[in-house]
Amino acid sequence: MTLLFKRLGQCIGLSIALLSSLFISTFSASAAPIPVTAELAVEFSLPKIDSSMYARPYVAVWIENSKRKSVRTVELWVGKDEWLKDLRSWWRKVGRYDRALVDGVTSATRPAGDYRFTWDGLDNDGNRVEAGKYTFYVEVVREHGGRNFIRQKMTLGDKPFSHAIAPTEETGDIRINYLIK
């Protein structure tokens, strides 16, 4: 009789452990969204380049999640569609798959100078992204010039942070500030 109670106790304990693990994995699969007041402020500069064949660069700025899936194209400075493919990394990940997105975010190329823009923490469908690891990407390409591809890993959550990205041949200083207002 004692052995029967012992086996019954083991079965109940095993069942509780199994149900607990199922419950935890079910409800921990999705992380909480980043705070509603969070935003990523970007300070971005394009340097003045002395060249007889200078052309304004094409610029793409986008965010990818930890699975390397694009969640948001923040800026796209191209002007004419025929040049979209020159932003090779962005084009392979985002541009060739979503024509409506391209039409919605494309704007004209810009001259050398300092620029500021923000990402509101929403994905391309307007949903707030989950807290977690992301990568900030910048791709700059210039006709008769160079090409730079920059990335900065970052963790979005409840804590603000700043990253300074060193200048490249085609970009000036880039600074990203994750703010919780």
mmCIF file with all atom_site columns, N, CA, C and O in Angstrom, residues 118-145:
data_model
loop_
_atom_site.group_PDB
_atom_site.id
_atom_site.type_symbol
_atom_site.label_atom_id
_atom_site.label_alt_id
_atom_site.label_comp_id
_atom_site.label_asym_id
_atom_site.label_entity_id
_atom_site.label_seq_id
_atom_site.pdbx_PDB_ins_code
_atom_site.Cartn_x
_atom_site.Cartn_y
_atom_site.Cartn_z
_atom_site.occupancy
_atom_site.B_iso_or_equiv
_atom_site.pdbx_formal_charge
_atom_site.auth_seq_id
_atom_site.auth_comp_id
_atom_site.auth_asym_id
_atom_site.auth_atom_id
_atom_site.pdbx_PDB_model_num
ATOM 1   N N  . THR A 1 118 ? 13.494 60.056 -36.115 1.00 0.00 ? 118 THR A N  1
ATOM 2   C CA . THR A 1 118 ? 13.206 59.142 -35.018 1.00 0.00 ? 118 THR A CA 1
ATOM 3   C C  . THR A 1 118 ? 12.468 57.912 -35.533 1.00 0.00 ? 118 THR A C  1
ATOM 4   O O  . THR A 1 118 ? 11.796 57.953 -36.565 1.00 0.00 ? 118 THR A O  1
ATOM 5   N N  . TRP A 1 119 ? 12.633 56.853 -34.781 1.00 0.00 ? 119 TRP A N  1
ATOM 6   C CA . TRP A 1 119 ? 11.842 55.641 -34.991 1.00 0.00 ? 119 TRP A CA 1
ATOM 7   C C  . TRP A 1 119 ? 10.949 55.502 -33.769 1.00 0.00 ? 119 TRP A C  1
ATOM 8   O O  . TRP A 1 119 ? 11.441 55.514 -32.630 1.00 0.00 ? 119 TRP A O  1
ATOM 9   N N  . ASP A 1 120 ? 9.650  55.369 -33.999 1.00 0.00 ? 120 ASP A N  1
ATOM 10  C CA . ASP A 1 120 ? 8.674  55.352 -32.913 1.00 0.00 ? 120 ASP A CA 1
ATOM 11  C C  . ASP A 1 120 ? 8.504  54.003 -32.231 1.00 0.00 ? 120 ASP A C  1
ATOM 12  O O  . ASP A 1 120 ? 7.646  53.843 -31.366 1.00 0.00 ? 120 ASP A O  1
ATOM 13  N N  . GLY A 1 121 ? 9.272  53.000 -32.627 1.00 0.00 ? 121 GLY A N  1
ATOM 14  C CA . GLY A 1 121 ? 9.177  51.678 -32.001 1.00 0.00 ? 121 GLY A CA 1
ATOM 15  C C  . GLY A 1 121 ? 8.080  50.805 -32.587 1.00 0.00 ? 121 GLY A C  1
ATOM 16  O O  . GLY A 1 121 ? 7.778  49.746 -32.053 1.00 0.00 ? 121 GLY A O  1
ATOM 17  N N  . LEU A 1 122 ? 7.497  51.250 -33.700 1.00 0.00 ? 122 LEU A N  1
ATOM 18  C CA . LEU A 1 122 ? 6.458  50.463 -34.360 1.00 0.00 ? 122 LEU A CA 1
ATOM 19  C C  . LEU A 1 122 ? 7.049  49.718 -35.538 1.00 0.00 ? 122 LEU A C  1
ATOM 20  O O  . LEU A 1 122 ? 7.968  50.206 -36.198 1.00 0.00 ? 122 LEU A O  1
ATOM 21  N N  . ASP A 1 123 ? 6.508  48.531 -35.817 1.00 0.00 ? 123 ASP A N  1
ATOM 22  C CA . ASP A 1 123 ? 6.976  47.788 -36.983 1.00 0.00 ? 123 ASP A CA 1
ATOM 23  C C  . ASP A 1 123 ? 6.271  48.314 -38.240 1.00 0.00 ? 123 ASP A C  1
ATOM 24  O O  . ASP A 1 123 ? 5.490  49.267 -38.168 1.00 0.00 ? 123 ASP A O  1
ATOM 25  N N  . ASN A 1 124 ? 6.548  47.698 -39.370 1.00 0.00 ? 124 ASN A N  1
ATOM 26  C CA . ASN A 1 124 ? 5.969  48.164 -40.632 1.00 0.00 ? 124 ASN A CA 1
ATOM 27  C C  . ASN A 1 124 ? 4.445  48.041 -40.673 1.00 0.00 ? 124 ASN A C  1
ATOM 28  O O  . ASN A 1 124 ? 3.783  48.689 -41.484 1.00 0.00 ? 124 ASN A O  1
ATOM 29  N N  . ASP A 1 125 ? 3.864  47.216 -39.795 1.00 0.00 ? 125 ASP A N  1
ATOM 30  C CA . ASP A 1 125 ? 2.412  47.066 -39.742 1.00 0.00 ? 125 ASP A CA 1
ATOM 31  C C  . ASP A 1 125 ? 1.768  47.960 -38.688 1.00 0.00 ? 125 ASP A C  1
ATOM 32  O O  . ASP A 1 125 ? 0.565  47.876 -38.452 1.00 0.00 ? 125 ASP A O  1
ATOM 33  N N  . GLY A 1 126 ? 2.566  48.793 -37.996 1.00 0.00 ? 126 GLY A N  1
ATOM 34  C CA . GLY A 1 126 ? 2.035  49.700 -36.988 1.00 0.00 ? 126 GLY A CA 1
ATOM 35  C C  . GLY A 1 126 ? 1.929  49.109 -35.596 1.00 0.00 ? 126 GLY A C  1
ATOM 36  O O  . GLY A 1 126 ? 1.301  49.705 -34.716 1.00 0.00 ? 126 GLY A O  1
ATOM 37  N N  . ASN A 1 127 ? 2.518  47.932 -35.374 1.00 0.00 ? 127 ASN A N  1
ATOM 38  C CA . ASN A 1 127 ? 2.491  47.301 -34.051 1.00 0.00 ? 127 ASN A CA 1
ATOM 39  C C  . ASN A 1 127 ? 3.752  47.637 -33.268 1.00 0.00 ? 127 ASN A C  1
ATOM 40  O O  . ASN A 1 127 ? 4.846  47.667 -33.851 1.00 0.00 ? 127 ASN A O  1
ATOM 41  N N  . ARG A 1 128 ? 3.616  47.859 -31.970 1.00 0.00 ? 128 ARG A N  1
ATOM 42  C CA . ARG A 1 128 ? 4.778  48.131 -31.127 1.00 0.00 ? 128 ARG A CA 1
ATOM 43  C C  . ARG A 1 128 ? 5.621  46.862 -31.048 1.00 0.00 ? 128 ARG A C  1
ATOM 44  O O  . ARG A 1 128 ? 5.097  45.771 -30.819 1.00 0.00 ? 128 ARG A O  1
ATOM 45  N N  . VAL A 1 129 ? 6.938  46.987 -31.247 1.00 0.00 ? 129 VAL A N  1
ATOM 46  C CA . VAL A 1 129 ? 7.817  45.818 -31.215 1.00 0.00 ? 129 VAL A CA 1
ATOM 47  C C  . VAL A 1 129 ? 8.009  45.352 -29.780 1.00 0.00 ? 129 VAL A C  1
ATOM 48  O O  . VAL A 1 129 ? 7.848  46.113 -28.823 1.00 0.00 ? 129 VAL A O  1
ATOM 49  N N  . GLU A 1 130 ? 8.372  44.087 -29.636 1.00 0.00 ? 130 GLU A N  1
ATOM 50  C CA . GLU A 1 130 ? 8.625  43.508 -28.324 1.00 0.00 ? 130 GLU A CA 1
ATOM 51  C C  . GLU A 1 130 ? 9.999  43.926 -27.822 1.00 0.00 ? 130 GLU A C  1
ATOM 52  O O  . GLU A 1 130 ? 10.905 44.196 -28.613 1.00 0.00 ? 130 GLU A O  1
ATOM 53  N N  . ALA A 1 131 ? 10.141 43.952 -26.518 1.00 0.00 ? 131 ALA A N  1
ATOM 54  C CA . ALA A 1 131 ? 11.452 44.208 -25.933 1.00 0.00 ? 131 ALA A CA 1
ATOM 55  C C  . ALA A 1 131 ? 12.386 43.078 -26.355 1.00 0.00 ? 131 ALA A C  1
ATOM 56  O O  . ALA A 1 131 ? 11.962 41.928 -26.481 1.00 0.00 ? 131 ALA A O  1
ATOM 57  N N  . GLY A 1 132 ? 13.640 43.397 -26.585 1.00 0.00 ? 132 GLY A N  1
ATOM 58  C CA . GLY A 1 132 ? 14.595 42.368 -26.979 1.00 0.00 ? 132 GLY A CA 1
ATOM 59  C C  . GLY A 1 132 ? 15.741 42.931 -27.782 1.00 0.00 ? 132 GLY A C  1
ATOM 60  O O  . GLY A 1 132 ? 15.968 44.129 -27.807 1.00 0.00 ? 132 GLY A O  1
ATOM 61  N N  . LYS A 1 133 ? 16.448 42.035 -28.456 1.00 0.00 ? 133 LYS A N  1
ATOM 62  C CA . LYS A 1 133 ? 17.642 42.408 -29.216 1.00 0.00 ? 133 LYS A CA 1
ATOM 63  C C  . LYS A 1 133 ? 17.266 42.754 -30.659 1.00 0.00 ? 133 LYS A C  1
ATOM 64  O O  . LYS A 1 133 ? 16.508 42.026 -31.306 1.00 0.00 ? 133 LYS A O  1
ATOM 65  N N  . TYR A 1 134 ? 17.843 43.846 -31.126 1.00 0.00 ? 134 TYR A N  1
ATOM 66  C CA . TYR A 1 134 ? 17.609 44.340 -32.483 1.00 0.00 ? 134 TYR A CA 1
ATOM 67  C C  . TYR A 1 134 ? 18.923 44.825 -33.072 1.00 0.00 ? 134 TYR A C  1
ATOM 68  O O  . TYR A 1 134 ? 19.918 44.990 -32.358 1.00 0.00 ? 134 TYR A O  1
ATOM 69  N N  . THR A 1 135 ? 18.915 45.081 -34.371 1.00 0.00 ? 135 THR A N  1
ATOM 70  C CA . THR A 1 135 ? 20.087 45.649 -35.033 1.00 0.00 ? 135 THR A CA 1
ATOM 71  C C  . THR A 1 135 ? 19.639 46.845 -35.856 1.00 0.00 ? 135 THR A C  1
ATOM 72  O O  . THR A 1 135 ? 18.650 46.766 -36.594 1.00 0.00 ? 135 THR A O  1
ATOM 73  N N  . PHE A 1 136 ? 20.374 47.932 -35.708 1.00 0.00 ? 136 PHE A N  1
ATOM 74  C CA . PHE A 1 136 ? 20.158 49.172 -36.457 1.00 0.00 ? 136 PHE A CA 1
ATOM 75  C C  . PHE A 1 136 ? 21.084 49.118 -37.668 1.00 0.00 ? 136 PHE A C  1
ATOM 76  O O  . PHE A 1 136 ? 22.292 48.888 -37.523 1.00 0.00 ? 136 PHE A O  1
ATOM 77  N N  . TYR A 1 137 ? 20.544 49.303 -38.873 1.00 0.00 ? 137 TYR A N  1
ATOM 78  C CA . TYR A 1 137 ? 21.341 49.249 -40.102 1.00 0.00 ? 137 TYR A CA 1
ATOM 79  C C  . TYR A 1 137 ? 21.289 50.578 -40.849 1.00 0.00 ? 137 TYR A C  1
ATOM 80  O O  . TYR A 1 137 ? 20.238 51.214 -40.906 1.00 0.00 ? 137 TYR A O  1
ATOM 81  N N  . VAL A 1 138 ? 22.416 50.938 -41.440 1.00 0.00 ? 138 VAL A N  1
ATOM 82  C CA . VAL A 1 138 ? 22.497 52.069 -42.362 1.00 0.00 ? 138 VAL A CA 1
ATOM 83  C C  . VAL A 1 138 ? 23.274 51.598 -43.580 1.00 0.00 ? 138 VAL A C  1
ATOM 84  O O  . VAL A 1 138 ? 24.342 51.001 -43.451 1.00 0.00 ? 138 VAL A O  1
ATOM 85  N N  . GLU A 1 139 ? 22.731 51.861 -44.764 1.00 0.00 ? 139 GLU A N  1
ATOM 86  C CA . GLU A 1 139 ? 23.448 51.565 -46.009 1.00 0.00 ? 139 GLU A CA 1
ATOM 87  C C  . GLU A 1 139 ? 23.479 52.851 -46.829 1.00 0.00 ? 139 GLU A C  1
ATOM 88  O O  . GLU A 1 139 ? 22.430 53.468 -47.044 1.00 0.00 ? 139 GLU A O  1
ATOM 89  N N  . VAL A 1 140 ? 24.644 53.268 -47.247 1.00 0.00 ? 140 VAL A N  1
ATOM 90  C CA . VAL A 1 140 ? 24.824 54.489 -48.036 1.00 0.00 ? 140 VAL A CA 1
ATOM 91  C C  . VAL A 1 140 ? 25.613 54.133 -49.285 1.00 0.00 ? 140 VAL A C  1
ATOM 92  O O  . VAL A 1 140 ? 26.692 53.536 -49.203 1.00 0.00 ? 140 VAL A O  1
ATOM 93  N N  . VAL A 1 141 ? 25.067 54.501 -50.439 1.00 0.00 ? 141 VAL A N  1
ATOM 94  C CA . VAL A 1 141 ? 25.700 54.202 -51.726 1.00 0.00 ? 141 VAL A CA 1
ATOM 95  C C  . VAL A 1 141 ? 25.681 55.466 -52.564 1.00 0.00 ? 141 VAL A C  1
ATOM 96  O O  . VAL A 1 141 ? 24.678 56.180 -52.578 1.00 0.00 ? 141 VAL A O  1
ATOM 97  N N  . ARG A 1 142 ? 26.780 55.712 -53.248 1.00 0.00 ? 142 ARG A N  1
ATOM 98  C CA . ARG A 1 142 ? 26.850 56.906 -54.094 1.00 0.00 ? 142 ARG A CA 1
ATOM 99  C C  . ARG A 1 142 ? 27.350 56.512 -55.479 1.00 0.00 ? 142 ARG A C  1
ATOM 100 O O  . ARG A 1 142 ? 28.326 55.765 -55.614 1.00 0.00 ? 142 ARG A O  1
ATOM 101 N N  . GLU A 1 143 ? 26.656 57.013 -56.529 1.00 0.00 ? 143 GLU A N  1
ATOM 102 C CA . GLU A 1 143 ? 27.135 56.783 -57.894 1.00 0.00 ? 143 GLU A CA 1
ATOM 103 C C  . GLU A 1 143 ? 28.533 57.368 -58.028 1.00 0.00 ? 143 GLU A C  1
ATOM 104 O O  . GLU A 1 143 ? 28.787 58.470 -57.542 1.00 0.00 ? 143 GLU A O  1
ATOM 105 N N  . HIS A 1 144 ? 29.401 56.660 -58.683 1.00 0.00 ? 144 HIS A N  1
ATOM 106 C CA . HIS A 1 144 ? 30.790 57.085 -58.871 1.00 0.00 ? 144 HIS A CA 1
ATOM 107 C C  . HIS A 1 144 ? 31.489 57.289 -57.520 1.00 0.00 ? 144 HIS A C  1
ATOM 108 O O  . HIS A 1 144 ? 32.428 58.067 -57.419 1.00 0.00 ? 144 HIS A O  1
ATOM 109 N N  . GLY A 1 145 ? 30.987 56.650 -56.501 1.00 0.00 ? 145 GLY A N  1
ATOM 110 C CA . GLY A 1 145 ? 31.561 56.802 -55.162 1.00 0.00 ? 145 GLY A CA 1
ATOM 111 C C  . GLY A 1 145 ? 31.595 55.485 -54.437 1.00 0.00 ? 145 GLY A C  1
ATOM 112 O O  . GLY A 1 145 ? 31.586 54.410 -55.046 1.00 0.00 ? 145 GLY A O  1
#
